[in-house]
Structures are given as structure tokens and as C-alpha cells.
Short mmCIF file of C-alpha atoms in Angstrom, two decimals:
data_model
loop_
_atom_site.label_atom_id
_atom_site.label_comp_id
_atom_site.label_asym_id
_atom_site.label_seq_id
_atom_site.Cartn_x
_atom_site.Cartn_y
_atom_site.Cartn_z
CA MET C 228 149.69 -34.59 37.38
CA ASN C 229 150.91 -37.52 39.48
CA LEU C 230 149.01 -40.75 40.15
CA GLU C 231 147.49 -39.55 43.41
CA GLU C 232 146.23 -36.29 41.91
CA LYS C 233 144.86 -38.04 38.83
CA PHE C 234 142.90 -40.52 40.92
CA LEU C 235 141.62 -37.84 43.29
CA HIS C 236 140.44 -35.67 40.41
CA VAL C 237 138.51 -38.62 38.95
CA LEU C 238 136.82 -39.18 42.32
CA LEU C 239 135.94 -35.51 42.66
CA ARG C 240 134.59 -35.25 39.13
CA GLU C 241 132.36 -38.28 39.63
CA GLY C 242 131.10 -37.15 43.06
CA SER C 243 132.75 -39.99 44.96
CA ILE C 244 133.87 -37.86 47.92
CA SER C 245 131.37 -36.03 50.11
CA PHE C 246 131.57 -34.02 53.31
CA GLY C 247 128.79 -33.79 55.91
CA ASN C 248 127.46 -36.40 58.35
CA PHE C 249 127.47 -40.04 57.31
CA LYS C 250 126.70 -43.14 59.35
CA LEU C 251 129.14 -45.92 58.52
CA LYS C 252 128.64 -49.68 58.64
CA SER C 253 130.70 -49.65 61.84
CA GLY C 254 128.11 -47.36 63.45
CA ARG C 255 130.36 -44.32 63.53
CA VAL C 256 129.19 -40.96 62.23
CA SER C 257 131.85 -39.68 59.85
CA PRO C 258 132.32 -36.13 58.51
CA TYR C 259 133.27 -37.54 55.11
CA PHE C 260 132.24 -40.41 52.87
CA VAL C 261 133.92 -42.13 49.95
CA ASN C 262 131.75 -43.93 47.40
CA LEU C 263 134.01 -45.36 44.73
CA GLY C 264 131.00 -46.92 43.04
CA LYS C 265 130.14 -43.54 41.54
CA ALA C 266 133.50 -43.48 39.80
CA MET C 267 132.78 -46.87 38.25
CA SER C 268 129.29 -46.15 36.95
CA ARG C 269 130.44 -45.33 33.40
CA ALA C 270 132.85 -47.25 31.20
CA SER C 271 135.10 -44.23 30.68
CA SER C 272 135.49 -43.47 34.38
CA LEU C 273 135.93 -47.16 35.23
CA ARG C 274 138.75 -47.24 32.70
CA GLU C 275 140.44 -44.30 34.44
CA VAL C 276 140.03 -45.96 37.83
CA SER C 277 141.47 -49.26 36.58
CA GLU C 278 144.42 -47.41 35.03
CA CYS C 279 145.21 -45.86 38.41
CA TYR C 280 144.95 -49.20 40.21
CA ALA C 281 147.16 -50.87 37.60
CA SER C 282 149.77 -48.14 38.01
CA LYS C 283 149.73 -48.59 41.78
CA ILE C 284 150.12 -52.36 41.44
CA GLU C 285 153.02 -51.95 39.02
CA ARG C 286 154.66 -49.58 41.49
CA ASP C 287 154.23 -51.66 44.64
CA PHE C 288 154.16 -55.32 43.54
CA GLN C 289 156.05 -57.74 41.31
CA LEU C 290 153.58 -59.02 38.72
CA ASP C 291 155.32 -62.37 38.44
CA GLU C 292 154.50 -62.93 42.11
CA ILE C 293 150.74 -62.69 41.49
CA ASP C 294 148.64 -65.62 40.26
CA PHE C 295 145.12 -64.41 40.98
CA ILE C 296 143.35 -61.08 41.47
CA PHE C 297 140.42 -61.23 43.88
CA GLY C 298 137.68 -58.60 44.12
CA PRO C 299 135.34 -58.86 47.13
CA ALA C 300 131.65 -58.45 46.28
CA TYR C 301 130.34 -56.09 45.27
CA LYS C 302 132.53 -53.14 44.34
CA GLY C 303 135.63 -55.26 44.14
CA ILE C 304 134.17 -57.23 41.23
CA PRO C 305 134.38 -54.54 38.51
CA LEU C 306 137.72 -53.47 39.95
CA ALA C 307 139.25 -56.94 39.71
CA SER C 308 138.01 -57.57 36.18
CA SER C 309 138.96 -54.16 34.77
CA VAL C 310 142.37 -54.12 36.45
CA ALA C 311 143.14 -57.63 35.17
CA LEU C 312 142.32 -56.43 31.64
CA GLU C 313 144.43 -53.29 32.08
CA LEU C 314 147.45 -55.30 33.23
CA LEU C 315 147.00 -57.65 30.26
CA LYS C 316 146.95 -54.67 27.90
CA ARG C 317 149.97 -52.99 29.49
CA ARG C 318 152.22 -55.88 30.37
CA GLY C 319 150.83 -58.92 28.59
CA VAL C 320 150.28 -60.61 31.95
CA ASP C 321 147.27 -62.93 31.71
CA LEU C 322 146.22 -63.16 35.36
CA ARG C 323 143.28 -65.20 36.58
CA TRP C 324 140.70 -63.28 38.58
CA GLY C 325 137.55 -63.88 40.57
CA TYR C 326 135.24 -62.81 43.35
CA ASN C 327 133.13 -64.15 46.20
CA ARG C 328 129.40 -64.70 46.43
CA LYS C 329 127.46 -62.89 49.14
CA GLU C 330 125.21 -65.94 49.41
CA VAL C 331 126.53 -69.48 49.07
CA LYS C 332 125.40 -71.18 45.85
CA LYS C 333 123.60 -74.48 46.52
CA TYR C 334 123.00 -75.73 42.99
CA GLY C 335 124.86 -76.35 39.73
CA ASP C 336 128.66 -76.19 39.88
CA LEU C 337 129.28 -76.26 43.62
CA GLY C 338 132.98 -75.78 43.00
CA GLU C 339 132.11 -72.09 42.76
CA SER C 340 129.63 -72.06 45.64
CA GLU C 341 131.52 -69.31 47.48
CA ILE C 342 134.32 -68.10 45.22
CA VAL C 343 133.83 -67.63 41.49
CA GLY C 344 136.92 -68.03 39.32
CA ASP C 345 139.76 -70.45 38.67
CA LEU C 346 141.33 -70.18 42.12
CA ARG C 347 143.89 -72.91 42.77
CA ALA C 348 145.60 -74.20 45.89
CA GLY C 349 148.92 -72.44 46.31
CA ASP C 350 147.86 -69.37 44.34
CA LYS C 351 149.41 -66.07 45.41
CA VAL C 352 146.45 -63.71 45.56
CA LEU C 353 146.27 -59.94 45.35
CA VAL C 354 143.02 -58.56 46.79
CA ILE C 355 141.61 -55.38 45.23
CA ASP C 356 138.88 -53.32 46.88
CA ASP C 357 137.51 -49.80 47.01
CA VAL C 358 138.00 -48.49 50.56
CA LEU C 359 139.75 -49.63 53.75
CA THR C 360 137.88 -48.73 56.95
CA THR C 361 137.89 -51.30 59.76
CA GLY C 362 139.52 -54.13 57.85
CA GLU C 363 136.95 -56.66 59.12
CA THR C 364 135.50 -57.48 55.70
CA LYS C 365 139.02 -57.79 54.31
CA LEU C 366 139.90 -60.36 56.98
CA GLU C 367 136.76 -62.31 56.07
CA SER C 368 137.86 -62.39 52.44
CA PHE C 369 141.37 -63.47 53.40
CA SER C 370 139.97 -66.36 55.45
CA LYS C 371 137.84 -67.60 52.54
CA LEU C 372 140.83 -67.52 50.23
CA GLU C 373 143.10 -69.25 52.74
CA ASP C 374 140.47 -71.95 53.28
CA ARG C 375 140.90 -72.76 49.58
CA GLY C 376 144.65 -73.14 50.01
CA ALA C 377 145.57 -69.76 48.55
CA LYS C 378 148.03 -67.26 50.02
CA VAL C 379 147.07 -63.59 50.20
CA ILE C 380 150.17 -61.54 49.40
CA GLY C 381 148.65 -58.07 49.41
CA LEU C 382 145.72 -55.70 49.40
CA VAL C 383 145.26 -52.69 47.13
CA VAL C 384 142.54 -50.12 47.85
CA GLY C 385 141.65 -46.82 46.28
CA VAL C 386 141.28 -44.98 49.58
CA ASP C 387 142.52 -45.82 53.06
CA ARG C 388 140.31 -43.95 55.52
CA GLU C 389 143.19 -44.22 58.03
CA GLU C 390 140.88 -44.55 61.02
CA SER C 391 141.81 -46.11 64.34
CA PHE C 392 139.97 -48.91 66.10
CA GLY C 393 141.06 -49.78 69.60
CA GLY C 394 144.17 -47.67 69.11
CA LEU C 395 145.22 -49.41 65.89
CA LYS C 396 144.62 -48.45 62.29
CA ALA C 397 143.14 -51.08 59.97
CA ARG C 398 146.35 -51.04 57.92
CA GLU C 399 148.39 -51.88 61.03
CA VAL C 400 146.11 -54.80 61.89
CA LEU C 401 146.39 -56.27 58.39
CA GLU C 402 150.13 -55.72 58.14
CA SER C 403 150.60 -57.49 61.47
CA ARG C 404 149.25 -60.58 59.68
CA GLY C 405 151.92 -60.28 57.02
CA ILE C 406 149.66 -58.67 54.42
CA LYS C 407 151.19 -55.87 52.37
CA VAL C 408 148.69 -52.99 52.20
CA SER C 409 148.82 -50.46 49.39
CA SER C 410 146.46 -47.52 48.87
CA ILE C 411 146.36 -44.99 46.06
CA LEU C 412 145.12 -42.33 48.47
CA GLY C 413 145.02 -41.86 52.21
CA MET C 414 142.35 -39.72 53.84
CA ARG C 415 144.89 -37.31 55.28
CA TYR C 416 146.34 -36.67 51.82
CA ILE C 417 142.83 -35.96 50.51
CA LEU C 418 142.08 -33.52 53.33
CA GLU C 419 145.38 -31.66 52.99
CA TYR C 420 145.07 -31.48 49.20
CA LEU C 421 141.51 -30.16 49.25
CA ARG C 422 141.91 -27.75 52.17
CA GLY C 423 140.69 -24.41 50.84
CA ARG C 424 141.66 -25.38 47.29
CA GLU C 425 139.47 -24.35 44.39
CA ILE C 426 139.20 -26.95 41.64
CA ASN C 427 137.26 -26.13 38.48
CA GLY C 428 135.60 -23.23 40.26
CA LYS C 429 134.54 -25.27 43.28
CA THR C 430 135.90 -25.40 46.83
CA TYR C 431 135.35 -28.93 48.08
CA LEU C 432 136.57 -28.49 51.65
CA THR C 433 136.18 -25.38 53.77
CA GLU C 434 138.50 -24.64 56.68
CA ARG C 435 135.75 -25.58 59.12
CA GLU C 436 135.13 -28.90 57.39
CA TYR C 437 138.86 -29.53 57.27
CA ARG C 438 139.32 -29.01 61.02
CA ARG C 439 136.32 -31.19 61.82
CA SER C 440 137.58 -33.95 59.52
CA ILE C 441 141.13 -33.85 60.90
CA SER C 442 139.81 -33.97 64.46
CA TYR C 443 137.80 -37.08 63.59
CA LEU C 444 140.72 -38.69 61.79
CA GLU C 445 143.16 -38.17 64.66
CA ARG C 446 141.00 -39.76 67.33
CA ARG C 447 142.57 -43.05 68.36
CA ASP C 448 140.07 -43.92 71.08
CA LEU C 449 137.17 -44.84 68.79
#
């Protein structure tokens, strides 16, 4: 089983992928929903998820070019910490890591009022998150990091929804800013893999659901 299949099977087992009607933060109604949080709700499944992320990072990035791993609140926090530990175990690379606060801290150590962790000016930062949809929250994170003098070198997500906004996919927008974007899975891969396939006695995606999902995915006028 390759990396993509392993990760997808973890998501399916933990109920992280659903089909139906789901209203997204963007206001769109999507025929599918990815909730990576479900795959991080137990230590054993979080370990599997972090192993997949670490493998993807090893495949797509040079570890000696990374100083800091950043996980946007909230789901990025357990990802950043567990992936940092996994890379330490595998490669002996002792990377610093941190995350942002949703609300600015106004007491105590104000050096961590917005970003928690030993982030230093000039750091090359790899951002780790669960899902890529519009890219807006990612750009917000990048701006906060850049305001601290850091340089974002890449983004790794578990699933790229591969949706278009104003004719451009979120990945294209981020890459136009010089950010390398890496995803373990793309939504099209998930749909093609699950189409009519029975896994452990269950069919996750009927032909009707597949066609509806593909039609939604291919719209570039949203």
C-alpha cells in the first residue's frame, strides 16, 4: 500500500470523509466534507497521520532547509507537534515548532502574544495544516509569520480540495506567491479511488455521488 492509499484508508476508517450536503466556511454547499480532526482524536490514529505527513515532507522537502514547523490553530497544532516528533525519531532532526493564537494574548510573556514557539527572524518555515480549500486562512498565517521576519518555504496539507475560486485553484494562488504546496491527497484522487470501490464491505461512493462530486469539483466559475 503506497502513502496515498495508507493515508486515505486511515481517513476512511476514522470517518474523516463524508458525502452528502455540507455548508463550508466559504458559504458554498459541497457534496463532500473532510474532517481530519476525527483522524487525530486518538493517539494511535494521530501517530499514523503524523507518519504520513512526515513521509510526504521527506519526499518533497529538504529537511536541512527547514528551521521551524508551524501549525495554524486549531487542527494544525497537533499536526505540527506530532510531525516534529516523528521527524526527530526518524531522522534525528530537532526542529523547532509552534502555532498561532486565535486571540491575541495581552498578559504575561507578550513575546508569544500571537505566535507561540521559538520563532526567530530569518527562520525558514514549513506550514502544516489539515485541508486546503480557499487558501485565505493560509495567507493570513503566512502574513503573521512574515511580520516576524520569517520566510515561509512551503505548505503541507493532508487533503487539497482542489476547488476553484475566481477561475484559480487555491494551490495556484499560493504557488504564485512562491510558496511550494504539497498535499498527501487531492480530492480528485479520492473520488477516483473510491468510485464504486468496496472497502471492508462498504461502498463509500456510489456512481451518483461520484458524478455529483466531480461536477462540483470541475466548476471553475464559483
